[in-house]
């Protein structure tokens, strides 16, 4: 049964830009009430203005997911304003591109773990009592395609995305029968600022032949997945083939990654549309 989005309270971390911003606008278009969480108040205010121009409602809640005190204060503020939280989208995150033997691998991976993984877990712990009390809710955690299949140069990031996928799977089973739904989303390479500081030579070879998908496409997939109570959301469709190959054998998964480096294959499969991540940033 598809759920209704209108008048639902939807809280989103990392809402100041990229996928978070686009998802907020998409939910606003469905009639949801938004709570926008991120560290930058000024950027959140700009997104809130966009939401309000579309006739939506938006609450700005500056939040640092690395701080337990900030997390709890943010959830308390949302509940104080709206009285409930129907959908919570854990979208805040950092990224790092670098080989496993790079000098800053450990430090960068630790930073990502603190924000991407533990930040999401902190938010879940703060939100769950509210959803249990109201008897319903939906938690969506952001992972990635590399959370199902690792790419060279993404050892740290992929490990954390795998961890989020595992955590979310366990959480979904723990909450079975509570009417609190749990989902993971696995977007492919997306046109966001997340990798803006990555050097082209550090990018995985396959990424140099991939066209990033627009944030609006991910936002539509989020809304659709919430509406359908989907346990796993993969966007676009092509990564499903990669995940299937990896499930059969890691060697098949590696072969599929190698194929992605071929732009003829990319044209045929739709993963390459004439531009790369660096073109999009430019």
mmCIF file of C-alpha atoms in Angstrom:
data_model
loop_
_atom_site.group_PDB
_atom_site.id
_atom_site.type_symbol
_atom_site.label_atom_id
_atom_site.label_comp_id
_atom_site.label_asym_id
_atom_site.label_seq_id
_atom_site.Cartn_x
_atom_site.Cartn_y
_atom_site.Cartn_z
ATOM 1 C CA UNK A 1 0.000 0.000 0.000
ATOM 2 C CA UNK A 2 1.385 3.404 -0.965
ATOM 3 C CA UNK A 3 1.569 5.905 1.869
ATOM 4 C CA UNK A 4 0.445 9.519 1.693
ATOM 5 C CA UNK A 5 3.154 12.170 1.926
ATOM 6 C CA UNK A 6 0.946 15.252 2.320
ATOM 7 C CA UNK A 7 1.130 16.813 5.802
ATOM 8 C CA UNK A 8 3.844 14.362 6.894
ATOM 9 C CA UNK A 9 6.692 15.878 8.900
ATOM 10 C CA UNK A 10 9.904 15.132 7.009
ATOM 11 C CA UNK A 11 13.277 15.874 8.627
ATOM 12 C CA UNK A 12 16.409 15.823 6.460
ATOM 13 C CA UNK A 13 20.045 16.106 7.509
ATOM 14 C CA UNK A 14 22.514 17.567 5.037
ATOM 15 C CA UNK A 15 19.606 19.622 3.731
ATOM 16 C CA UNK A 16 21.631 22.703 2.798
ATOM 17 C CA UNK A 17 22.767 21.484 -0.626
ATOM 18 C CA UNK A 18 22.911 18.636 -3.117
ATOM 19 C CA UNK A 19 20.635 15.664 -2.588
ATOM 20 C CA UNK A 20 19.329 17.023 0.724
ATOM 21 C CA UNK A 21 18.196 20.310 -0.772
ATOM 22 C CA UNK A 22 16.637 18.667 -3.816
ATOM 23 C CA UNK A 23 14.835 16.093 -1.681
ATOM 24 C CA UNK A 24 13.453 18.828 0.560
ATOM 25 C CA UNK A 25 11.997 20.582 -2.479
ATOM 26 C CA UNK A 26 10.564 17.314 -3.775
ATOM 27 C CA UNK A 27 8.830 16.574 -0.462
ATOM 28 C CA UNK A 28 7.572 20.152 -0.307
ATOM 29 C CA UNK A 29 5.959 19.562 -3.687
ATOM 30 C CA UNK A 30 4.122 16.611 -2.143
ATOM 31 C CA UNK A 31 2.708 18.787 0.639
ATOM 32 C CA UNK A 32 5.051 17.644 3.416
ATOM 33 C CA UNK A 33 6.181 19.821 6.313
ATOM 34 C CA UNK A 34 9.967 20.135 6.259
ATOM 35 C CA UNK A 35 12.575 20.260 8.999
ATOM 36 C CA UNK A 36 15.925 21.193 7.453
ATOM 37 C CA UNK A 37 19.032 20.101 9.368
ATOM 38 C CA UNK A 38 22.645 21.005 8.577
ATOM 39 C CA UNK A 39 25.529 22.928 10.131
ATOM 40 C CA UNK A 40 25.092 26.103 8.060
ATOM 41 C CA UNK A 41 22.145 28.245 9.121
ATOM 42 C CA UNK A 42 22.567 30.642 6.190
ATOM 43 C CA UNK A 43 22.464 27.855 3.609
ATOM 44 C CA UNK A 44 19.476 26.264 5.331
ATOM 45 C CA UNK A 45 17.646 29.580 5.316
ATOM 46 C CA UNK A 46 18.163 29.808 1.544
ATOM 47 C CA UNK A 47 16.650 26.334 1.071
ATOM 48 C CA UNK A 48 13.786 27.210 3.415
ATOM 49 C CA UNK A 49 13.001 30.250 1.277
ATOM 50 C CA UNK A 50 12.831 28.020 -1.798
ATOM 51 C CA UNK A 51 10.444 25.690 0.010
ATOM 52 C CA UNK A 52 8.220 28.561 1.127
ATOM 53 C CA UNK A 53 8.127 30.066 -2.364
ATOM 54 C CA UNK A 54 6.587 26.776 -3.461
ATOM 55 C CA UNK A 55 3.941 27.077 -0.777
ATOM 56 C CA UNK A 56 5.623 24.696 1.630
ATOM 57 C CA UNK A 57 6.490 24.856 5.310
ATOM 58 C CA UNK A 58 10.119 24.682 6.460
ATOM 59 C CA UNK A 59 11.791 24.766 9.868
ATOM 60 C CA UNK A 60 15.510 25.588 9.954
ATOM 61 C CA UNK A 61 17.448 23.577 12.550
ATOM 62 C CA UNK A 62 21.244 24.077 12.572
ATOM 63 C CA UNK A 63 22.678 20.695 13.550
ATOM 64 C CA UNK A 64 26.058 19.048 13.919
ATOM 65 C CA UNK A 65 25.525 15.284 13.663
ATOM 66 C CA UNK A 66 28.941 14.665 15.239
ATOM 67 C CA UNK A 67 27.641 16.154 18.510
ATOM 68 C CA UNK A 68 25.177 14.081 20.597
ATOM 69 C CA UNK A 69 23.969 17.271 22.311
ATOM 70 C CA UNK A 70 23.310 19.005 18.993
ATOM 71 C CA UNK A 71 21.500 15.936 17.649
ATOM 72 C CA UNK A 72 19.170 15.680 20.637
ATOM 73 C CA UNK A 73 18.503 19.418 20.625
ATOM 74 C CA UNK A 74 17.614 19.265 16.935
ATOM 75 C CA UNK A 75 15.117 16.435 17.389
ATOM 76 C CA UNK A 76 13.580 18.184 20.398
ATOM 77 C CA UNK A 77 13.134 21.369 18.357
ATOM 78 C CA UNK A 78 11.451 19.544 15.468
ATOM 79 C CA UNK A 79 9.034 17.787 17.817
ATOM 80 C CA UNK A 80 8.370 21.005 19.707
ATOM 81 C CA UNK A 81 7.437 22.747 16.445
ATOM 82 C CA UNK A 82 5.564 19.981 14.628
ATOM 83 C CA UNK A 83 4.637 17.485 17.346
ATOM 84 C CA UNK A 84 5.954 14.469 15.438
ATOM 85 C CA UNK A 85 8.452 13.146 12.890
ATOM 86 C CA UNK A 86 7.011 10.930 10.165
ATOM 87 C CA UNK A 87 10.031 10.582 7.882
ATOM 88 C CA UNK A 88 13.683 10.982 8.795
ATOM 89 C CA UNK A 89 16.278 11.074 6.010
ATOM 90 C CA UNK A 90 19.869 10.598 7.205
ATOM 91 C CA UNK A 91 21.683 12.365 4.382
ATOM 92 C CA UNK A 92 24.565 14.244 6.054
ATOM 93 C CA UNK A 93 27.956 13.021 4.965
ATOM 94 C CA UNK A 94 31.537 13.540 3.874
ATOM 95 C CA UNK A 95 33.621 11.753 1.265
ATOM 96 C CA UNK A 96 37.238 10.970 0.548
ATOM 97 C CA UNK A 97 38.947 9.650 -2.562
ATOM 98 C CA UNK A 98 42.320 8.043 -2.004
ATOM 99 C CA UNK A 99 44.148 4.761 -2.134
ATOM 100 C CA UNK A 100 44.329 2.559 0.946
ATOM 101 C CA UNK A 101 48.044 3.324 1.350
ATOM 102 C CA UNK A 102 47.672 7.126 1.118
ATOM 103 C CA UNK A 103 49.129 9.061 4.054
ATOM 104 C CA UNK A 104 45.814 10.627 5.100
ATOM 105 C CA UNK A 105 43.672 7.514 4.614
ATOM 106 C CA UNK A 106 43.245 6.805 8.314
ATOM 107 C CA UNK A 107 42.431 10.387 9.318
ATOM 108 C CA UNK A 108 39.993 10.955 6.447
ATOM 109 C CA UNK A 109 38.256 7.632 7.028
ATOM 110 C CA UNK A 110 37.881 8.434 10.720
ATOM 111 C CA UNK A 111 36.269 11.784 9.830
ATOM 112 C CA UNK A 112 33.822 10.092 7.468
ATOM 113 C CA UNK A 113 32.998 7.416 10.027
ATOM 114 C CA UNK A 114 32.195 10.057 12.638
ATOM 115 C CA UNK A 115 29.841 11.975 10.333
ATOM 116 C CA UNK A 116 28.446 9.462 7.862
ATOM 117 C CA UNK A 117 28.042 6.406 10.078
ATOM 118 C CA UNK A 118 27.977 7.476 13.720
ATOM 119 C CA UNK A 119 26.127 10.668 12.804
ATOM 120 C CA UNK A 120 23.354 8.610 11.227
ATOM 121 C CA UNK A 121 23.272 6.233 14.202
ATOM 122 C CA UNK A 122 23.008 9.165 16.624
ATOM 123 C CA UNK A 123 20.098 10.611 14.694
ATOM 124 C CA UNK A 124 18.314 7.245 14.676
ATOM 125 C CA UNK A 125 18.719 6.850 18.434
ATOM 126 C CA UNK A 126 17.256 10.323 18.993
ATOM 127 C CA UNK A 127 14.384 9.879 16.544
ATOM 128 C CA UNK A 128 13.300 6.335 17.440
ATOM 129 C CA UNK A 129 11.628 7.175 20.780
ATOM 130 C CA UNK A 130 9.454 9.725 18.979
ATOM 131 C CA UNK A 131 8.417 7.256 16.297
ATOM 132 C CA UNK A 132 7.763 4.519 18.849
ATOM 133 C CA UNK A 133 5.567 6.885 20.845
ATOM 134 C CA UNK A 134 3.540 7.938 17.823
ATOM 135 C CA UNK A 135 3.370 4.331 16.564
ATOM 136 C CA UNK A 136 4.709 4.962 13.064
ATOM 137 C CA UNK A 137 7.541 6.417 11.056
ATOM 138 C CA UNK A 138 10.049 5.885 8.297
ATOM 139 C CA UNK A 139 13.843 6.091 8.548
ATOM 140 C CA UNK A 140 15.885 6.390 5.360
ATOM 141 C CA UNK A 141 19.665 6.097 5.516
ATOM 142 C CA UNK A 142 21.965 7.296 2.756
ATOM 143 C CA UNK A 143 24.450 4.771 1.426
ATOM 144 C CA UNK A 144 25.782 4.524 -2.126
ATOM 145 C CA UNK A 145 26.325 2.123 -4.992
ATOM 146 C CA UNK A 146 29.830 1.717 -3.536
ATOM 147 C CA UNK A 147 28.074 0.513 -0.375
ATOM 148 C CA UNK A 148 27.313 -2.659 -2.336
ATOM 149 C CA UNK A 149 30.337 -2.824 -4.649
ATOM 150 C CA UNK A 150 33.677 -1.220 -3.789
ATOM 151 C CA UNK A 151 35.664 0.810 -6.320
ATOM 152 C CA UNK A 152 39.413 1.371 -6.355
ATOM 153 C CA UNK A 153 40.282 4.584 -4.538
ATOM 154 C CA UNK A 154 37.092 4.407 -2.484
ATOM 155 C CA UNK A 155 38.271 1.965 0.186
ATOM 156 C CA UNK A 156 37.423 4.232 3.116
ATOM 157 C CA UNK A 157 34.199 5.645 1.739
ATOM 158 C CA UNK A 158 33.013 2.275 0.457
ATOM 159 C CA UNK A 159 33.711 0.646 3.840
ATOM 160 C CA UNK A 160 31.535 3.199 5.597
ATOM 161 C CA UNK A 161 28.769 2.914 3.011
ATOM 162 C CA UNK A 162 28.851 -0.874 3.471
ATOM 163 C CA UNK A 163 28.637 -0.321 7.227
ATOM 164 C CA UNK A 164 25.579 1.901 6.831
ATOM 165 C CA UNK A 165 23.935 -0.728 4.648
ATOM 166 C CA UNK A 166 24.604 -3.403 7.281
ATOM 167 C CA UNK A 167 23.414 -1.184 10.115
ATOM 168 C CA UNK A 168 20.218 -0.317 8.260
ATOM 169 C CA UNK A 169 19.500 -3.973 7.480
ATOM 170 C CA UNK A 170 19.828 -4.882 11.147
ATOM 171 C CA UNK A 171 17.686 -1.914 12.185
ATOM 172 C CA UNK A 172 14.964 -2.899 9.747
ATOM 173 C CA UNK A 173 14.774 -6.378 11.304
ATOM 174 C CA UNK A 174 14.788 -5.005 14.843
ATOM 175 C CA UNK A 175 11.830 -2.748 14.039
ATOM 176 C CA UNK A 176 9.759 -5.363 12.221
ATOM 177 C CA UNK A 177 6.141 -5.220 13.354
ATOM 178 C CA UNK A 178 6.432 -1.735 14.880
ATOM 179 C CA UNK A 179 5.041 0.154 11.860
ATOM 180 C CA UNK A 180 8.383 1.974 11.662
ATOM 181 C CA UNK A 181 9.789 1.357 8.200
ATOM 182 C CA UNK A 182 13.497 1.415 7.419
ATOM 183 C CA UNK A 183 15.149 1.937 4.030
ATOM 184 C CA UNK A 184 18.573 2.381 2.472
ATOM 185 C CA UNK A 185 19.183 4.370 -0.679
ATOM 186 C CA UNK A 186 22.094 3.574 -3.006
ATOM 187 C CA UNK A 187 22.578 6.350 -5.577
ATOM 188 C CA UNK A 188 25.134 6.081 -8.348
ATOM 189 C CA UNK A 189 27.616 8.902 -8.980
ATOM 190 C CA UNK A 190 25.551 12.066 -8.471
ATOM 191 C CA UNK A 191 26.085 15.695 -9.415
ATOM 192 C CA UNK A 192 26.769 17.074 -5.921
ATOM 193 C CA UNK A 193 29.608 19.024 -4.243
ATOM 194 C CA UNK A 194 30.596 15.848 -2.337
ATOM 195 C CA UNK A 195 33.623 15.115 -4.531
ATOM 196 C CA UNK A 196 34.399 18.665 -5.577
ATOM 197 C CA UNK A 197 37.819 18.593 -3.924
ATOM 198 C CA UNK A 198 38.853 15.239 -5.355
ATOM 199 C CA UNK A 199 41.701 15.327 -7.855
ATOM 200 C CA UNK A 200 40.806 13.797 -11.246
ATOM 201 C CA UNK A 201 43.805 11.470 -11.066
ATOM 202 C CA UNK A 202 42.555 10.071 -7.752
ATOM 203 C CA UNK A 203 39.109 9.235 -9.086
ATOM 204 C CA UNK A 204 38.494 5.526 -9.793
ATOM 205 C CA UNK A 205 39.106 4.775 -13.493
ATOM 206 C CA UNK A 206 35.451 3.825 -13.987
ATOM 207 C CA UNK A 207 34.309 7.198 -12.619
ATOM 208 C CA UNK A 208 36.215 8.956 -15.377
ATOM 209 C CA UNK A 209 33.801 7.415 -17.872
ATOM 210 C CA UNK A 210 30.575 7.916 -15.933
ATOM 211 C CA UNK A 211 28.102 10.765 -16.299
ATOM 212 C CA UNK A 212 26.751 11.838 -12.899
ATOM 213 C CA UNK A 213 23.011 11.658 -12.440
ATOM 214 C CA UNK A 214 21.152 14.833 -11.411
ATOM 215 C CA UNK A 215 20.172 15.342 -7.782
ATOM 216 C CA UNK A 216 16.559 15.703 -8.863
ATOM 217 C CA UNK A 217 16.573 12.090 -10.050
ATOM 218 C CA UNK A 218 17.741 10.918 -6.634
ATOM 219 C CA UNK A 219 15.140 13.119 -4.922
ATOM 220 C CA UNK A 220 12.345 11.588 -6.988
ATOM 221 C CA UNK A 221 13.607 8.118 -6.085
ATOM 222 C CA UNK A 222 13.575 9.046 -2.388
ATOM 223 C CA UNK A 223 9.963 10.228 -2.480
ATOM 224 C CA UNK A 224 8.909 7.205 -4.513
ATOM 225 C CA UNK A 225 10.729 4.834 -2.150
ATOM 226 C CA UNK A 226 9.139 6.374 0.933
ATOM 227 C CA UNK A 227 5.726 6.238 -0.658
ATOM 228 C CA UNK A 228 6.169 2.531 -1.464
ATOM 229 C CA UNK A 229 7.947 1.599 1.788
ATOM 230 C CA UNK A 230 10.840 0.217 -0.247
ATOM 231 C CA UNK A 231 13.524 -1.460 1.849
ATOM 232 C CA UNK A 232 16.243 -0.709 -0.714
ATOM 233 C CA UNK A 233 16.255 2.127 -3.242
ATOM 234 C CA UNK A 234 18.766 1.915 -6.102
ATOM 235 C CA UNK A 235 19.021 4.803 -8.543
ATOM 236 C CA UNK A 236 19.303 4.685 -11.511
ATOM 237 C CA UNK A 237 18.559 1.132 -12.684
ATOM 238 C CA UNK A 238 21.996 0.223 -14.100
ATOM 239 C CA UNK A 239 23.711 -0.377 -10.726
ATOM 240 C CA UNK A 240 21.352 -3.294 -10.172
ATOM 241 C CA UNK A 241 23.282 -5.111 -12.893
ATOM 242 C CA UNK A 242 26.541 -4.374 -11.086
ATOM 243 C CA UNK A 243 25.105 -5.604 -7.791
ATOM 244 C CA UNK A 244 23.833 -8.769 -9.479
ATOM 245 C CA UNK A 245 27.260 -9.431 -11.004
ATOM 246 C CA UNK A 246 28.923 -8.910 -7.624
ATOM 247 C CA UNK A 247 26.430 -11.278 -5.958
ATOM 248 C CA UNK A 248 27.374 -14.024 -8.399
ATOM 249 C CA UNK A 249 31.104 -13.534 -7.963
ATOM 250 C CA UNK A 250 33.467 -10.678 -6.985
ATOM 251 C CA UNK A 251 35.300 -11.404 -10.236
ATOM 252 C CA UNK A 252 32.143 -10.730 -12.217
ATOM 253 C CA UNK A 253 31.645 -7.544 -10.215
ATOM 254 C CA UNK A 254 35.202 -6.428 -10.982
ATOM 255 C CA UNK A 255 34.671 -7.219 -14.668
ATOM 256 C CA UNK A 256 31.543 -5.058 -14.710
ATOM 257 C CA UNK A 257 33.518 -2.188 -13.159
ATOM 258 C CA UNK A 258 36.125 -2.570 -15.909
ATOM 259 C CA UNK A 259 33.393 -2.458 -18.535
ATOM 260 C CA UNK A 260 32.196 0.851 -17.107
ATOM 261 C CA UNK A 261 35.541 2.335 -18.160
ATOM 262 C CA UNK A 262 34.636 1.699 -21.798
ATOM 263 C CA UNK A 263 32.669 4.636 -23.183
ATOM 264 C CA UNK A 264 31.125 2.544 -25.938
ATOM 265 C CA UNK A 265 29.688 0.270 -23.253
ATOM 266 C CA UNK A 266 28.717 3.404 -21.323
ATOM 267 C CA UNK A 267 26.809 4.826 -24.276
ATOM 268 C CA UNK A 268 24.942 1.557 -24.784
ATOM 269 C CA UNK A 269 24.147 1.074 -21.093
ATOM 270 C CA UNK A 270 23.319 4.737 -20.499
ATOM 271 C CA UNK A 271 26.015 5.265 -17.859
ATOM 272 C CA UNK A 272 27.930 7.710 -20.095
ATOM 273 C CA UNK A 273 26.098 10.567 -21.779
ATOM 274 C CA UNK A 274 28.996 12.624 -23.053
ATOM 275 C CA UNK A 275 30.077 14.340 -19.830
ATOM 276 C CA UNK A 276 32.050 13.247 -16.777
ATOM 277 C CA UNK A 277 32.114 14.377 -13.160
ATOM 278 C CA UNK A 278 34.840 16.945 -13.909
ATOM 279 C CA UNK A 279 32.814 18.375 -16.805
ATOM 280 C CA UNK A 280 29.809 18.779 -14.511
ATOM 281 C CA UNK A 281 31.894 20.542 -11.857
ATOM 282 C CA UNK A 282 33.279 22.894 -14.488
#
